[in-house]
mmCIF file of C-alpha atoms in Angstrom:
data_model
loop_
_atom_site.group_PDB
_atom_site.id
_atom_site.type_symbol
_atom_site.label_atom_id
_atom_site.label_comp_id
_atom_site.label_asym_id
_atom_site.label_seq_id
_atom_site.Cartn_x
_atom_site.Cartn_y
_atom_site.Cartn_z
ATOM 1 C CA MET A 4 156.494 219.269 52.546
ATOM 2 C CA THR A 5 153.236 217.400 53.120
ATOM 3 C CA GLU A 6 150.438 217.083 50.617
ATOM 4 C CA PHE A 7 146.929 216.682 51.933
ATOM 5 C CA ASP A 8 143.335 217.557 51.205
ATOM 6 C CA LYS A 9 141.773 217.170 54.648
ATOM 7 C CA ASP A 10 142.270 218.305 58.243
ATOM 8 C CA LEU A 11 142.445 221.918 57.205
ATOM 9 C CA SER A 12 141.359 224.359 59.894
ATOM 10 C CA GLN A 13 137.969 226.028 59.515
ATOM 11 C CA PHE A 14 139.763 229.316 58.771
ATOM 12 C CA VAL A 15 141.787 227.822 55.914
ATOM 13 C CA SER A 16 138.854 225.783 54.580
ATOM 14 C CA ILE A 17 136.624 228.842 54.382
ATOM 15 C CA TYR A 18 139.441 230.855 52.782
ATOM 16 C CA ILE A 19 139.870 228.251 50.034
ATOM 17 C CA GLU A 20 136.128 227.922 49.487
ATOM 18 C CA ARG A 21 135.624 231.710 49.165
ATOM 19 C CA LEU A 22 138.794 232.032 47.046
ATOM 20 C CA THR A 23 137.620 229.511 44.467
ATOM 21 C CA GLU A 24 134.110 230.995 44.324
ATOM 22 C CA ASN A 25 135.476 234.495 43.847
ATOM 23 C CA ILE A 26 138.011 233.462 41.204
ATOM 24 C CA LYS A 27 135.126 231.932 39.259
ATOM 25 C CA GLU A 28 132.970 235.003 39.680
ATOM 26 C CA HIS A 29 135.512 237.786 39.205
ATOM 27 C CA ALA A 30 138.371 236.388 37.093
ATOM 28 C CA ASN A 31 137.947 233.097 35.241
ATOM 29 C CA PRO A 32 135.305 230.387 35.787
ATOM 30 C CA ASP A 33 137.409 227.865 33.878
ATOM 31 C CA MET A 34 139.666 226.941 36.791
ATOM 32 C CA LYS A 35 140.583 223.884 38.817
ATOM 33 C CA LEU A 36 141.723 223.804 42.418
ATOM 34 C CA LEU A 37 144.752 221.507 42.752
ATOM 35 C CA PRO A 38 145.648 219.772 46.045
ATOM 36 C CA VAL A 39 146.606 222.195 48.779
ATOM 37 C CA ILE A 40 150.161 221.768 50.039
ATOM 38 C CA THR A 41 151.538 222.782 53.423
ATOM 39 C CA TYR A 42 155.145 223.936 53.742
ATOM 40 C CA ASP A 43 157.583 224.631 56.541
ATOM 41 C CA ALA A 44 159.380 227.064 54.254
ATOM 42 C CA TYR A 45 158.233 228.726 51.044
ATOM 43 C CA GLU A 46 159.751 231.358 48.777
ATOM 44 C CA LEU A 47 157.706 233.950 46.935
ATOM 45 C CA SER A 48 159.474 235.018 43.733
ATOM 46 C CA GLU A 49 158.475 238.578 44.607
ATOM 47 C CA GLU A 50 156.218 240.076 47.229
ATOM 48 C CA LEU A 51 152.593 240.554 46.229
ATOM 49 C CA SER A 52 150.993 240.123 49.616
ATOM 50 C CA GLN A 53 148.450 241.352 52.120
ATOM 51 C CA GLU A 54 148.043 240.802 55.853
ATOM 52 C CA ILE A 55 144.687 239.859 57.293
ATOM 53 C CA THR A 56 144.611 241.468 60.737
ATOM 54 C CA GLY A 57 142.773 240.721 63.965
ATOM 55 C CA TYR A 58 142.372 237.341 65.618
ATOM 56 C CA PRO A 59 143.282 235.194 63.839
ATOM 57 C CA SER A 60 145.699 237.186 61.718
ATOM 58 C CA ALA A 61 147.128 235.677 58.545
ATOM 59 C CA PHE A 62 149.514 236.393 55.703
ATOM 60 C CA SER A 63 148.295 236.031 52.134
ATOM 61 C CA ALA A 64 150.091 236.299 48.798
ATOM 62 C CA ILE A 65 149.943 235.490 45.098
ATOM 63 C CA ASN A 66 152.798 233.626 43.452
ATOM 64 C CA GLY A 67 153.496 232.159 40.032
ATOM 65 C CA ASP A 68 155.581 232.503 36.925
ATOM 66 C CA PRO A 69 155.333 235.965 35.337
ATOM 67 C CA GLU A 70 153.714 234.771 32.068
ATOM 68 C CA THR A 71 150.899 233.041 33.948
ATOM 69 C CA LEU A 72 150.414 235.955 36.332
ATOM 70 C CA VAL A 73 150.093 238.347 33.364
ATOM 71 C CA LYS A 74 147.301 236.227 31.902
ATOM 72 C CA PHE A 75 145.545 235.901 35.238
ATOM 73 C CA ALA A 76 145.818 239.655 35.891
ATOM 74 C CA GLU A 77 144.246 240.348 32.501
ATOM 75 C CA ASP A 78 141.486 237.783 33.178
ATOM 76 C CA TYR A 79 140.577 239.852 36.227
ATOM 77 C CA ALA A 80 141.247 243.438 35.187
ATOM 78 C CA ARG A 81 140.515 243.362 31.439
ATOM 79 C CA VAL A 82 142.518 246.496 30.723
ATOM 80 C CA GLY A 83 144.959 245.072 28.155
ATOM 81 C CA ILE A 84 147.677 243.782 30.517
ATOM 82 C CA ASP A 85 150.251 241.980 28.372
ATOM 83 C CA LYS A 86 153.480 242.180 30.350
ATOM 84 C CA PHE A 87 154.618 241.714 33.938
ATOM 85 C CA ASP A 88 154.838 245.395 34.800
ATOM 86 C CA ASP A 89 153.527 247.698 37.528
ATOM 87 C CA LEU A 90 149.984 247.654 36.138
ATOM 88 C CA CYS A 91 150.033 243.848 36.212
ATOM 89 C CA ARG A 92 151.279 243.845 39.814
ATOM 90 C CA GLU A 93 148.626 246.411 40.702
ATOM 91 C CA ALA A 94 145.897 244.213 39.207
ATOM 92 C CA LEU A 95 147.144 241.158 41.109
ATOM 93 C CA LEU A 96 147.154 243.088 44.389
ATOM 94 C CA ASP A 97 143.739 244.524 43.602
ATOM 95 C CA PHE A 98 142.472 240.971 43.134
ATOM 96 C CA LEU A 99 144.123 239.811 46.370
ATOM 97 C CA ASN A 100 142.560 242.761 48.205
ATOM 98 C CA LEU A 101 139.173 241.899 46.697
ATOM 99 C CA ILE A 102 139.195 238.226 47.647
ATOM 100 C CA ASN A 103 140.572 238.951 51.116
ATOM 101 C CA GLY A 104 137.929 241.629 51.593
ATOM 102 C CA LEU A 105 135.132 239.317 50.524
ATOM 103 C CA PHE A 106 136.559 236.598 52.808
ATOM 104 C CA VAL A 107 136.608 238.977 55.775
ATOM 105 C CA VAL A 108 133.053 240.128 54.977
ATOM 106 C CA TYR A 109 131.879 236.495 54.774
ATOM 107 C CA LEU A 110 133.375 235.766 58.213
ATOM 108 C CA SER A 111 131.735 238.887 59.628
ATOM 109 C CA GLN A 112 128.313 238.224 58.094
ATOM 110 C CA ASN A 113 128.346 234.693 59.462
ATOM 111 C CA ASN A 114 129.470 235.870 62.905
ATOM 112 C CA ILE A 115 132.641 233.777 62.720
ATOM 113 C CA PHE A 116 135.354 236.439 63.128
ATOM 114 C CA GLU A 117 135.630 240.220 62.843
ATOM 115 C CA LEU A 118 138.854 240.812 60.942
ATOM 116 C CA SER A 119 140.375 243.586 58.872
ATOM 117 C CA LEU A 120 143.072 244.068 56.247
ATOM 118 C CA ASN A 121 146.295 246.009 55.958
ATOM 119 C CA ALA A 122 147.147 247.748 52.705
ATOM 120 C CA PRO A 123 148.702 245.306 50.195
ATOM 121 C CA ASN A 124 152.505 244.997 50.047
ATOM 122 C CA ARG A 125 154.535 245.081 46.872
ATOM 123 C CA ASP A 126 158.237 244.433 46.580
ATOM 124 C CA LYS A 127 160.203 243.149 43.602
ATOM 125 C CA ASN A 128 162.569 241.183 45.866
ATOM 126 C CA SER A 129 161.863 237.566 46.720
ATOM 127 C CA VAL A 130 160.435 236.779 50.148
ATOM 128 C CA ALA A 131 161.254 233.722 52.246
ATOM 129 C CA LEU A 132 158.425 232.496 54.466
ATOM 130 C CA ASP A 133 159.106 230.065 57.292
ATOM 131 C CA SER A 134 156.768 228.308 59.658
ATOM 132 C CA ASP A 135 158.528 229.582 62.801
ATOM 133 C CA THR A 136 157.670 233.144 61.829
ATOM 134 C CA HIS A 137 154.544 232.764 59.736
ATOM 135 C CA GLY A 138 152.910 229.601 61.111
ATOM 136 C CA ASP A 139 151.546 226.913 58.832
ATOM 137 C CA ILE A 140 152.104 227.910 55.223
ATOM 138 C CA TYR A 141 149.529 226.686 52.729
ATOM 139 C CA ALA A 142 150.076 226.831 48.982
ATOM 140 C CA ILE A 143 146.738 226.807 47.170
ATOM 141 C CA PRO A 144 147.464 226.084 43.492
ATOM 142 C CA VAL A 145 144.768 227.024 41.006
ATOM 143 C CA GLU A 146 145.078 225.714 37.477
ATOM 144 C CA PHE A 147 143.938 227.639 34.404
ATOM 145 C CA SER A 148 144.323 226.774 30.725
ATOM 146 C CA TYR A 149 147.445 228.976 30.622
ATOM 147 C CA GLY A 150 149.170 227.812 33.818
ATOM 148 C CA VAL A 151 149.014 227.629 37.597
ATOM 149 C CA VAL A 152 148.608 230.580 39.959
ATOM 150 C CA THR A 153 149.470 229.807 43.567
ATOM 151 C CA PHE A 154 147.705 231.594 46.386
ATOM 152 C CA VAL A 155 149.572 231.434 49.674
ATOM 153 C CA LEU A 156 147.991 231.632 53.114
ATOM 154 C CA ALA A 157 149.991 231.458 56.330
ATOM 155 C CA GLU A 158 148.034 230.805 59.512
ATOM 156 C CA PRO A 159 149.685 231.434 62.874
ATOM 157 C CA ARG A 160 149.990 228.303 65.001
ATOM 158 C CA GLU A 161 148.903 230.075 68.211
ATOM 159 C CA PHE A 162 145.418 230.313 66.746
ATOM 160 C CA LYS A 163 145.252 226.627 65.877
ATOM 161 C CA LYS A 164 146.397 225.742 69.385
ATOM 162 C CA ALA A 165 143.711 227.979 70.898
ATOM 163 C CA ALA A 166 141.135 226.348 68.631
ATOM 164 C CA GLY A 167 142.320 222.884 69.675
ATOM 165 C CA GLN A 168 143.507 221.959 66.197
ATOM 166 C CA ALA A 169 147.277 221.839 66.664
ATOM 167 C CA MET B 11 127.230 273.146 42.691
ATOM 168 C CA THR B 12 124.276 272.083 40.590
ATOM 169 C CA ASN B 13 122.951 268.581 41.059
ATOM 170 C CA GLU B 14 123.235 268.112 37.273
ATOM 171 C CA THR B 15 127.014 268.405 37.334
ATOM 172 C CA PRO B 16 128.344 267.309 40.713
ATOM 173 C CA LYS B 17 132.081 267.277 41.209
ATOM 174 C CA PHE B 18 133.536 264.019 42.554
ATOM 175 C CA LEU B 19 136.688 263.343 44.521
ATOM 176 C CA ILE B 20 137.638 259.672 44.535
ATOM 177 C CA CYS B 21 140.404 258.151 46.616
ATOM 178 C CA ASP B 22 141.874 254.667 46.290
ATOM 179 C CA ASP B 23 145.486 253.483 46.536
ATOM 180 C CA SER B 24 145.000 251.106 43.615
ATOM 181 C CA ILE B 25 145.522 252.662 40.163
ATOM 182 C CA LEU B 26 143.275 249.979 38.737
ATOM 183 C CA ALA B 27 140.491 250.635 41.250
ATOM 184 C CA ARG B 28 140.688 254.374 40.532
ATOM 185 C CA LYS B 29 140.504 253.761 36.798
ATOM 186 C CA LYS B 30 137.504 251.451 37.217
ATOM 187 C CA LEU B 31 135.709 253.948 39.431
ATOM 188 C CA VAL B 32 136.371 256.874 37.082
ATOM 189 C CA ASP B 33 135.116 254.773 34.155
ATOM 190 C CA THR B 34 132.015 253.782 36.157
ATOM 191 C CA LEU B 35 131.257 257.381 37.125
ATOM 192 C CA ASN B 36 131.778 258.534 33.533
ATOM 193 C CA SER B 37 129.444 255.797 32.294
ATOM 194 C CA LEU B 38 126.821 257.078 34.757
ATOM 195 C CA GLY B 39 127.174 260.572 33.286
ATOM 196 C CA TYR B 40 129.414 262.025 36.004
ATOM 197 C CA GLU B 41 132.335 263.546 34.105
ATOM 198 C CA ASP B 42 133.866 265.862 36.704
ATOM 199 C CA VAL B 43 136.067 263.485 38.679
ATOM 200 C CA ILE B 44 139.327 264.149 40.537
ATOM 201 C CA SER B 45 141.245 261.104 41.762
ATOM 202 C CA VAL B 46 143.875 260.782 44.489
ATOM 203 C CA ALA B 47 145.769 257.844 45.990
ATOM 204 C CA ASN B 48 145.591 258.117 49.791
ATOM 205 C CA GLY B 49 143.643 259.642 52.651
ATOM 206 C CA ASP B 50 146.085 262.492 53.156
ATOM 207 C CA GLU B 51 145.690 263.607 49.554
ATOM 208 C CA ALA B 52 141.909 263.240 49.881
ATOM 209 C CA VAL B 53 141.731 265.594 52.873
ATOM 210 C CA ASN B 54 143.952 268.174 51.136
ATOM 211 C CA SER B 55 142.061 267.885 47.841
ATOM 212 C CA TYR B 56 138.736 268.249 49.621
ATOM 213 C CA LYS B 57 139.855 271.596 51.016
ATOM 214 C CA THR B 58 141.141 272.933 47.697
ATOM 215 C CA GLU B 59 138.724 271.375 45.203
ATOM 216 C CA LYS B 60 135.518 271.472 47.270
ATOM 217 C CA PRO B 61 133.903 268.439 45.607
ATOM 218 C CA ASP B 62 130.185 267.673 45.992
ATOM 219 C CA VAL B 63 130.707 263.950 46.592
ATOM 220 C CA VAL B 64 133.712 262.063 47.973
ATOM 221 C CA ILE B 65 134.190 258.334 47.411
ATOM 222 C CA LEU B 66 136.870 256.831 49.660
ATOM 223 C CA ASP B 67 138.427 253.399 49.995
ATOM 224 C CA ILE B 68 139.070 252.204 53.578
ATOM 225 C CA VAL B 69 142.333 250.240 53.378
ATOM 226 C CA MET B 70 145.046 252.608 52.144
ATOM 227 C CA PRO B 71 148.625 253.434 53.084
ATOM 228 C CA VAL B 72 149.574 256.806 54.649
ATOM 229 C CA LYS B 73 146.028 257.560 55.871
ATOM 230 C CA ASP B 74 143.083 255.170 55.750
ATOM 231 C CA GLY B 75 139.623 256.096 54.548
ATOM 232 C CA ILE B 76 137.998 256.193 57.981
ATOM 233 C CA THR B 77 140.591 258.637 59.346
ATOM 234 C CA ALA B 78 140.255 260.748 56.197
ATOM 235 C CA THR B 79 136.459 260.748 56.623
ATOM 236 C CA ARG B 80 136.785 262.009 60.204
ATOM 237 C CA GLU B 81 139.139 264.801 59.102
ATOM 238 C CA ILE B 82 136.948 265.876 56.193
ATOM 239 C CA ILE B 83 133.842 265.910 58.410
ATOM 240 C CA GLU B 84 135.765 267.917 60.988
ATOM 241 C CA TYR B 85 136.490 270.476 58.261
ATOM 242 C CA ASP B 86 132.994 270.336 56.725
ATOM 243 C CA LYS B 87 130.245 268.611 58.686
ATOM 244 C CA ASP B 88 128.022 268.548 55.571
ATOM 245 C CA ALA B 89 130.522 266.679 53.370
ATOM 246 C CA LEU B 90 128.922 263.895 51.323
ATOM 247 C CA ILE B 91 131.222 260.925 51.766
ATOM 248 C CA ILE B 92 130.578 257.444 50.424
ATOM 249 C CA ILE B 93 132.915 254.666 51.472
ATOM 250 C CA SER B 94 133.747 252.099 48.818
ATOM 251 C CA SER B 95 135.648 249.097 50.077
ATOM 252 C CA SER B 96 136.088 245.354 49.813
ATOM 253 C CA VAL B 97 136.047 245.201 53.642
ATOM 254 C CA GLY B 98 132.383 245.755 54.454
ATOM 255 C CA THR B 99 132.384 243.997 57.816
ATOM 256 C CA GLN B 100 129.924 244.892 60.587
ATOM 257 C CA SER B 101 132.618 246.618 62.623
ATOM 258 C CA HIS B 102 133.850 248.627 59.630
ATOM 259 C CA LEU B 103 130.320 249.712 58.747
ATOM 260 C CA LYS B 104 129.801 250.960 62.305
ATOM 261 C CA GLU B 105 133.115 252.848 62.165
ATOM 262 C CA VAL B 106 132.294 254.343 58.771
ATOM 263 C CA ILE B 107 128.905 255.697 59.886
ATOM 264 C CA LYS B 108 130.347 256.901 63.201
ATOM 265 C CA ALA B 109 133.082 258.757 61.300
ATOM 266 C CA GLY B 110 130.417 260.634 59.355
ATOM 267 C CA ALA B 111 130.156 258.870 55.993
ATOM 268 C CA LYS B 112 126.704 258.962 54.414
ATOM 269 C CA ASP B 113 126.795 255.493 52.871
ATOM 270 C CA PHE B 114 128.876 252.450 52.040
ATOM 271 C CA ILE B 115 129.235 250.392 48.881
ATOM 272 C CA GLN B 116 130.883 246.978 48.799
ATOM 273 C CA LYS B 117 133.520 246.270 46.126
ATOM 274 C CA PRO B 118 133.339 245.123 43.402
ATOM 275 C CA ILE B 119 131.160 248.118 42.693
ATOM 276 C CA ASP B 120 127.737 247.572 41.169
ATOM 277 C CA PRO B 121 127.295 250.689 38.946
ATOM 278 C CA LYS B 122 123.514 250.717 39.346
ATOM 279 C CA LEU B 123 123.745 250.599 43.117
ATOM 280 C CA LEU B 124 126.441 253.289 43.119
ATOM 281 C CA ASP B 125 124.193 255.553 41.034
ATOM 282 C CA GLU B 126 121.294 255.020 43.463
ATOM 283 C CA ILE B 127 123.513 255.842 46.429
ATOM 284 C CA ILE B 128 124.894 258.991 44.766
ATOM 285 C CA LYS B 129 121.423 260.244 43.842
ATOM 286 C CA HIS B 130 120.127 259.479 47.331
ATOM 287 C CA CYS B 131 123.043 261.344 48.952
ATOM 288 C CA LEU B 132 122.646 264.378 46.679
ATOM 289 C CA LYS B 133 118.927 264.615 47.487
ATOM 290 C CA LYS B 134 119.530 264.809 51.250
#
């Protein structure tokens, strides 16, 4: 595991920038981005994920302890979510879909990339990510008064090589 | 139909998004709303319910919103379809219009803008 706050690819940098802006706007402005960490292997406690498709493709997910995720889901949805149930998972995936959509729109509007999204994935089993399969795995921890929600973005290495950043 | 009481069919795979959209439509005075969860259900419901306005998400399992739009337009070339999605990229917008949708609204939905789009579509 390597901690760093520089040398991120343009793709990852823009993702983090749009993510933080959209968390502030659509969920909770009282947040703090903690240092981004890159992993060779990372385990999601359960799958709440979405694939960004096209070139470059990427894997995105939300991870965290259930109590914190419940509070974050309610920050976003404001429908009385108070337990880690299907409605909570739905709200988290809805948020992931929203931020990924706004990210993809930002890239398109700025003529950077034309990407799309697959439907979000939900599975109560844990998921093991590894860099051989998923590329560079970035954990983007965001701190709130009630805990830390970790957004995960995996960027395929082929793209970084093509962009001369490997 | 009368323009005073249009019937809506909304389609989104997210329960939360459907709830928000129904609440938004209700707050705008549109009470007659049927909601379904994927493009397949939207095409079938269009044929049986004959709604005045359809609001479809793009990214959905089973059948996406663009495919559903094509199939609804194939069945009824005058169908009023509005696409509501978080993925409003240039290429998606082109696809949406080519498929036959009348308009597009970016998520998160601005109720005022949605109302303007609905009224504009119903006037056509």
